[in-house]
Amino acid sequence: MSERAVRIWIDERAVDVEEGTTVGAALWNARVIRWRTAVGGTPRGPLCAMGTCFECRVEIDGVRDRRACLEPCRADMRVRTGG
Ligand code: FES
């Protein structure tokens, strides 16, 4: 893993992480534990951390339904939770 720190934005909040850290790990480290809401109102968050359950979907740089557990953080990435 690269040791270069990059700044990403989680719901307009600046968060510094090591480049290549997954978005899911960055969210977890930023204490964002439940970042989606199911149709029935149940709070949801990551389950498998390997790309199969789709419970970790977030919006990244304006693109909805990206799996946070698979996406590496890049400088100035914009992550939006709550979908
Ligand atoms: S946590 Fe299961 S797909 Fe990301």
mmCIF file with all atom_site columns, C-alpha atoms and ligand atoms in Angstrom:
data_model
loop_
_atom_site.group_PDB
_atom_site.id
_atom_site.type_symbol
_atom_site.label_atom_id
_atom_site.label_alt_id
_atom_site.label_comp_id
_atom_site.label_asym_id
_atom_site.label_entity_id
_atom_site.label_seq_id
_atom_site.pdbx_PDB_ins_code
_atom_site.Cartn_x
_atom_site.Cartn_y
_atom_site.Cartn_z
_atom_site.occupancy
_atom_site.B_iso_or_equiv
_atom_site.pdbx_formal_charge
_atom_site.auth_seq_id
_atom_site.auth_comp_id
_atom_site.auth_asym_id
_atom_site.auth_atom_id
_atom_site.pdbx_PDB_model_num
ATOM   1  C  CA  . MET A 1 1  ? 0.000   0.000  0.000  1.00 0.00 ? 1  MET A CA  1
ATOM   2  C  CA  . SER A 1 2  ? 1.197   3.483  -0.810 1.00 0.00 ? 2  SER A CA  1
ATOM   3  C  CA  . GLU A 1 3  ? 2.105   5.666  2.124  1.00 0.00 ? 3  GLU A CA  1
ATOM   4  C  CA  . ARG A 1 4  ? 1.049   8.804  0.302  1.00 0.00 ? 4  ARG A CA  1
ATOM   5  C  CA  . ALA A 1 5  ? -1.769  10.592 2.082  1.00 0.00 ? 5  ALA A CA  1
ATOM   6  C  CA  . VAL A 1 6  ? -4.647  11.929 0.037  1.00 0.00 ? 6  VAL A CA  1
ATOM   7  C  CA  . ARG A 1 7  ? -7.646  13.991 1.023  1.00 0.00 ? 7  ARG A CA  1
ATOM   8  C  CA  . ILE A 1 8  ? -11.112 12.751 0.171  1.00 0.00 ? 8  ILE A CA  1
ATOM   9  C  CA  . TRP A 1 9  ? -14.479 14.249 0.996  1.00 0.00 ? 9  TRP A CA  1
ATOM   10 C  CA  . ILE A 1 10 ? -17.143 12.279 2.831  1.00 0.00 ? 10 ILE A CA  1
ATOM   11 C  CA  . ASP A 1 11 ? -20.455 14.128 2.819  1.00 0.00 ? 11 ASP A CA  1
ATOM   12 C  CA  . GLU A 1 12 ? -18.540 17.427 2.530  1.00 0.00 ? 12 GLU A CA  1
ATOM   13 C  CA  . ARG A 1 13 ? -16.200 16.498 5.399  1.00 0.00 ? 13 ARG A CA  1
ATOM   14 C  CA  . ALA A 1 14 ? -12.473 16.402 4.621  1.00 0.00 ? 14 ALA A CA  1
ATOM   15 C  CA  . VAL A 1 15 ? -10.840 13.096 5.533  1.00 0.00 ? 15 VAL A CA  1
ATOM   16 C  CA  . ASP A 1 16 ? -7.154  12.275 5.022  1.00 0.00 ? 16 ASP A CA  1
ATOM   17 C  CA  . VAL A 1 17 ? -6.327  8.654  4.189  1.00 0.00 ? 17 VAL A CA  1
ATOM   18 C  CA  . GLU A 1 18 ? -3.504  6.687  2.644  1.00 0.00 ? 18 GLU A CA  1
ATOM   19 C  CA  . GLU A 1 19 ? -3.888  6.543  -1.111 1.00 0.00 ? 19 GLU A CA  1
ATOM   20 C  CA  . GLY A 1 20 ? -5.314  3.177  -2.100 1.00 0.00 ? 20 GLY A CA  1
ATOM   21 C  CA  . THR A 1 21 ? -7.260  2.658  1.121  1.00 0.00 ? 21 THR A CA  1
ATOM   22 C  CA  . THR A 1 22 ? -10.705 1.440  0.170  1.00 0.00 ? 22 THR A CA  1
ATOM   23 C  CA  . VAL A 1 23 ? -13.545 3.888  0.500  1.00 0.00 ? 23 VAL A CA  1
ATOM   24 C  CA  . GLY A 1 24 ? -15.211 1.429  2.847  1.00 0.00 ? 24 GLY A CA  1
ATOM   25 C  CA  . ALA A 1 25 ? -12.215 1.449  5.171  1.00 0.00 ? 25 ALA A CA  1
ATOM   26 C  CA  . ALA A 1 26 ? -12.042 5.236  4.983  1.00 0.00 ? 26 ALA A CA  1
ATOM   27 C  CA  . LEU A 1 27 ? -15.703 5.482  5.968  1.00 0.00 ? 27 LEU A CA  1
ATOM   28 C  CA  . TRP A 1 28 ? -15.213 3.046  8.817  1.00 0.00 ? 28 TRP A CA  1
ATOM   29 C  CA  . ASN A 1 29 ? -12.119 4.897  10.059 1.00 0.00 ? 29 ASN A CA  1
ATOM   30 C  CA  . ALA A 1 30 ? -14.081 8.163  9.906  1.00 0.00 ? 30 ALA A CA  1
ATOM   31 C  CA  . ARG A 1 31 ? -16.669 6.534  12.193 1.00 0.00 ? 31 ARG A CA  1
ATOM   32 C  CA  . VAL A 1 32 ? -19.316 6.334  9.501  1.00 0.00 ? 32 VAL A CA  1
ATOM   33 C  CA  . ILE A 1 33 ? -20.689 2.896  10.342 1.00 0.00 ? 33 ILE A CA  1
ATOM   34 C  CA  . ARG A 1 34 ? -24.128 2.775  8.685  1.00 0.00 ? 34 ARG A CA  1
ATOM   35 C  CA  . TRP A 1 35 ? -24.194 4.734  5.467  1.00 0.00 ? 35 TRP A CA  1
ATOM   36 C  CA  . ARG A 1 36 ? -27.297 3.579  3.613  1.00 0.00 ? 36 ARG A CA  1
ATOM   37 C  CA  . THR A 1 37 ? -30.947 3.165  4.404  1.00 0.00 ? 37 THR A CA  1
ATOM   38 C  CA  . ALA A 1 38 ? -32.989 0.263  3.053  1.00 0.00 ? 38 ALA A CA  1
ATOM   39 C  CA  . VAL A 1 39 ? -36.364 0.919  1.450  1.00 0.00 ? 39 VAL A CA  1
ATOM   40 C  CA  . GLY A 1 40 ? -38.004 -0.127 4.724  1.00 0.00 ? 40 GLY A CA  1
ATOM   41 C  CA  . GLY A 1 41 ? -35.944 2.397  6.689  1.00 0.00 ? 41 GLY A CA  1
ATOM   42 C  CA  . THR A 1 42 ? -33.431 -0.027 8.158  1.00 0.00 ? 42 THR A CA  1
ATOM   43 C  CA  . PRO A 1 43 ? -29.906 1.377  8.455  1.00 0.00 ? 43 PRO A CA  1
ATOM   44 C  CA  . ARG A 1 44 ? -27.418 -0.566 6.329  1.00 0.00 ? 44 ARG A CA  1
ATOM   45 C  CA  . GLY A 1 45 ? -23.670 -0.861 6.147  1.00 0.00 ? 45 GLY A CA  1
ATOM   46 C  CA  . PRO A 1 46 ? -20.982 -3.147 4.797  1.00 0.00 ? 46 PRO A CA  1
ATOM   47 C  CA  . LEU A 1 47 ? -21.363 -6.864 5.275  1.00 0.00 ? 47 LEU A CA  1
ATOM   48 C  CA  . CYS A 1 48 ? -18.945 -8.912 3.190  1.00 0.00 ? 48 CYS A CA  1
ATOM   49 C  CA  . ALA A 1 49 ? -16.153 -6.404 2.396  1.00 0.00 ? 49 ALA A CA  1
ATOM   50 C  CA  . MET A 1 50 ? -15.364 -8.329 -0.795 1.00 0.00 ? 50 MET A CA  1
ATOM   51 C  CA  . GLY A 1 51 ? -17.811 -7.036 -3.369 1.00 0.00 ? 51 GLY A CA  1
ATOM   52 C  CA  . THR A 1 52 ? -20.613 -9.573 -3.246 1.00 0.00 ? 52 THR A CA  1
ATOM   53 C  CA  . CYS A 1 53 ? -23.377 -8.220 -0.982 1.00 0.00 ? 53 CYS A CA  1
ATOM   54 C  CA  . PHE A 1 54 ? -23.759 -4.672 -2.387 1.00 0.00 ? 54 PHE A CA  1
ATOM   55 C  CA  . GLU A 1 55 ? -24.627 -3.374 1.101  1.00 0.00 ? 55 GLU A CA  1
ATOM   56 C  CA  . CYS A 1 56 ? -21.854 -0.791 0.973  1.00 0.00 ? 56 CYS A CA  1
ATOM   57 C  CA  . ARG A 1 57 ? -23.093 1.233  -1.993 1.00 0.00 ? 57 ARG A CA  1
ATOM   58 C  CA  . VAL A 1 58 ? -22.290 4.942  -1.986 1.00 0.00 ? 58 VAL A CA  1
ATOM   59 C  CA  . GLU A 1 59 ? -22.128 7.734  -4.502 1.00 0.00 ? 59 GLU A CA  1
ATOM   60 C  CA  . ILE A 1 60 ? -18.575 8.471  -5.666 1.00 0.00 ? 60 ILE A CA  1
ATOM   61 C  CA  . ASP A 1 61 ? -17.818 11.505 -7.794 1.00 0.00 ? 61 ASP A CA  1
ATOM   62 C  CA  . GLY A 1 62 ? -21.467 11.730 -8.793 1.00 0.00 ? 62 GLY A CA  1
ATOM   63 C  CA  . VAL A 1 63 ? -21.821 8.061  -9.753 1.00 0.00 ? 63 VAL A CA  1
ATOM   64 C  CA  . ARG A 1 64 ? -24.362 6.179  -7.639 1.00 0.00 ? 64 ARG A CA  1
ATOM   65 C  CA  . ASP A 1 65 ? -24.179 2.611  -6.373 1.00 0.00 ? 65 ASP A CA  1
ATOM   66 C  CA  . ARG A 1 66 ? -20.409 2.203  -6.276 1.00 0.00 ? 66 ARG A CA  1
ATOM   67 C  CA  . ARG A 1 67 ? -19.273 -0.493 -3.880 1.00 0.00 ? 67 ARG A CA  1
ATOM   68 C  CA  . ALA A 1 68 ? -17.213 1.221  -1.199 1.00 0.00 ? 68 ALA A CA  1
ATOM   69 C  CA  . CYS A 1 69 ? -15.381 -1.963 -0.291 1.00 0.00 ? 69 CYS A CA  1
ATOM   70 C  CA  . LEU A 1 70 ? -13.860 -2.218 -3.784 1.00 0.00 ? 70 LEU A CA  1
ATOM   71 C  CA  . GLU A 1 71 ? -13.057 1.419  -4.571 1.00 0.00 ? 71 GLU A CA  1
ATOM   72 C  CA  . PRO A 1 72 ? -9.583  2.716  -3.733 1.00 0.00 ? 72 PRO A CA  1
ATOM   73 C  CA  . CYS A 1 73 ? -9.429  6.288  -2.455 1.00 0.00 ? 73 CYS A CA  1
ATOM   74 C  CA  . ARG A 1 74 ? -8.015  8.857  -4.835 1.00 0.00 ? 74 ARG A CA  1
ATOM   75 C  CA  . ALA A 1 75 ? -7.150  12.468 -4.178 1.00 0.00 ? 75 ALA A CA  1
ATOM   76 C  CA  . ASP A 1 76 ? -10.154 14.775 -4.020 1.00 0.00 ? 76 ASP A CA  1
ATOM   77 C  CA  . MET A 1 77 ? -12.660 11.923 -4.356 1.00 0.00 ? 77 MET A CA  1
ATOM   78 C  CA  . ARG A 1 78 ? -16.178 12.948 -3.345 1.00 0.00 ? 78 ARG A CA  1
ATOM   79 C  CA  . VAL A 1 79 ? -18.120 10.310 -1.420 1.00 0.00 ? 79 VAL A CA  1
ATOM   80 C  CA  . ARG A 1 80 ? -21.772 10.738 -0.562 1.00 0.00 ? 80 ARG A CA  1
ATOM   81 C  CA  . THR A 1 81 ? -23.572 8.422  1.829  1.00 0.00 ? 81 THR A CA  1
ATOM   82 C  CA  . GLY A 1 82 ? -27.248 8.073  2.626  1.00 0.00 ? 82 GLY A CA  1
ATOM   83 C  CA  . GLY A 1 83 ? -28.465 6.448  -0.581 1.00 0.00 ? 83 GLY A CA  1
HETATM 84 S  S1  . FES B 2 .  ? -19.461 -4.854 1.753  1.00 0.00 ? 1  FES B S1  1
HETATM 85 FE FE1 . FES B 2 .  ? -20.357 -6.335 0.483  1.00 0.00 ? 1  FES B FE1 1
HETATM 86 S  S2  . FES B 2 .  ? -20.147 -5.538 -1.518 1.00 0.00 ? 1  FES B S2  1
HETATM 87 FE FE2 . FES B 2 .  ? -19.113 -4.128 -0.261 1.00 0.00 ? 1  FES B FE2 1
#
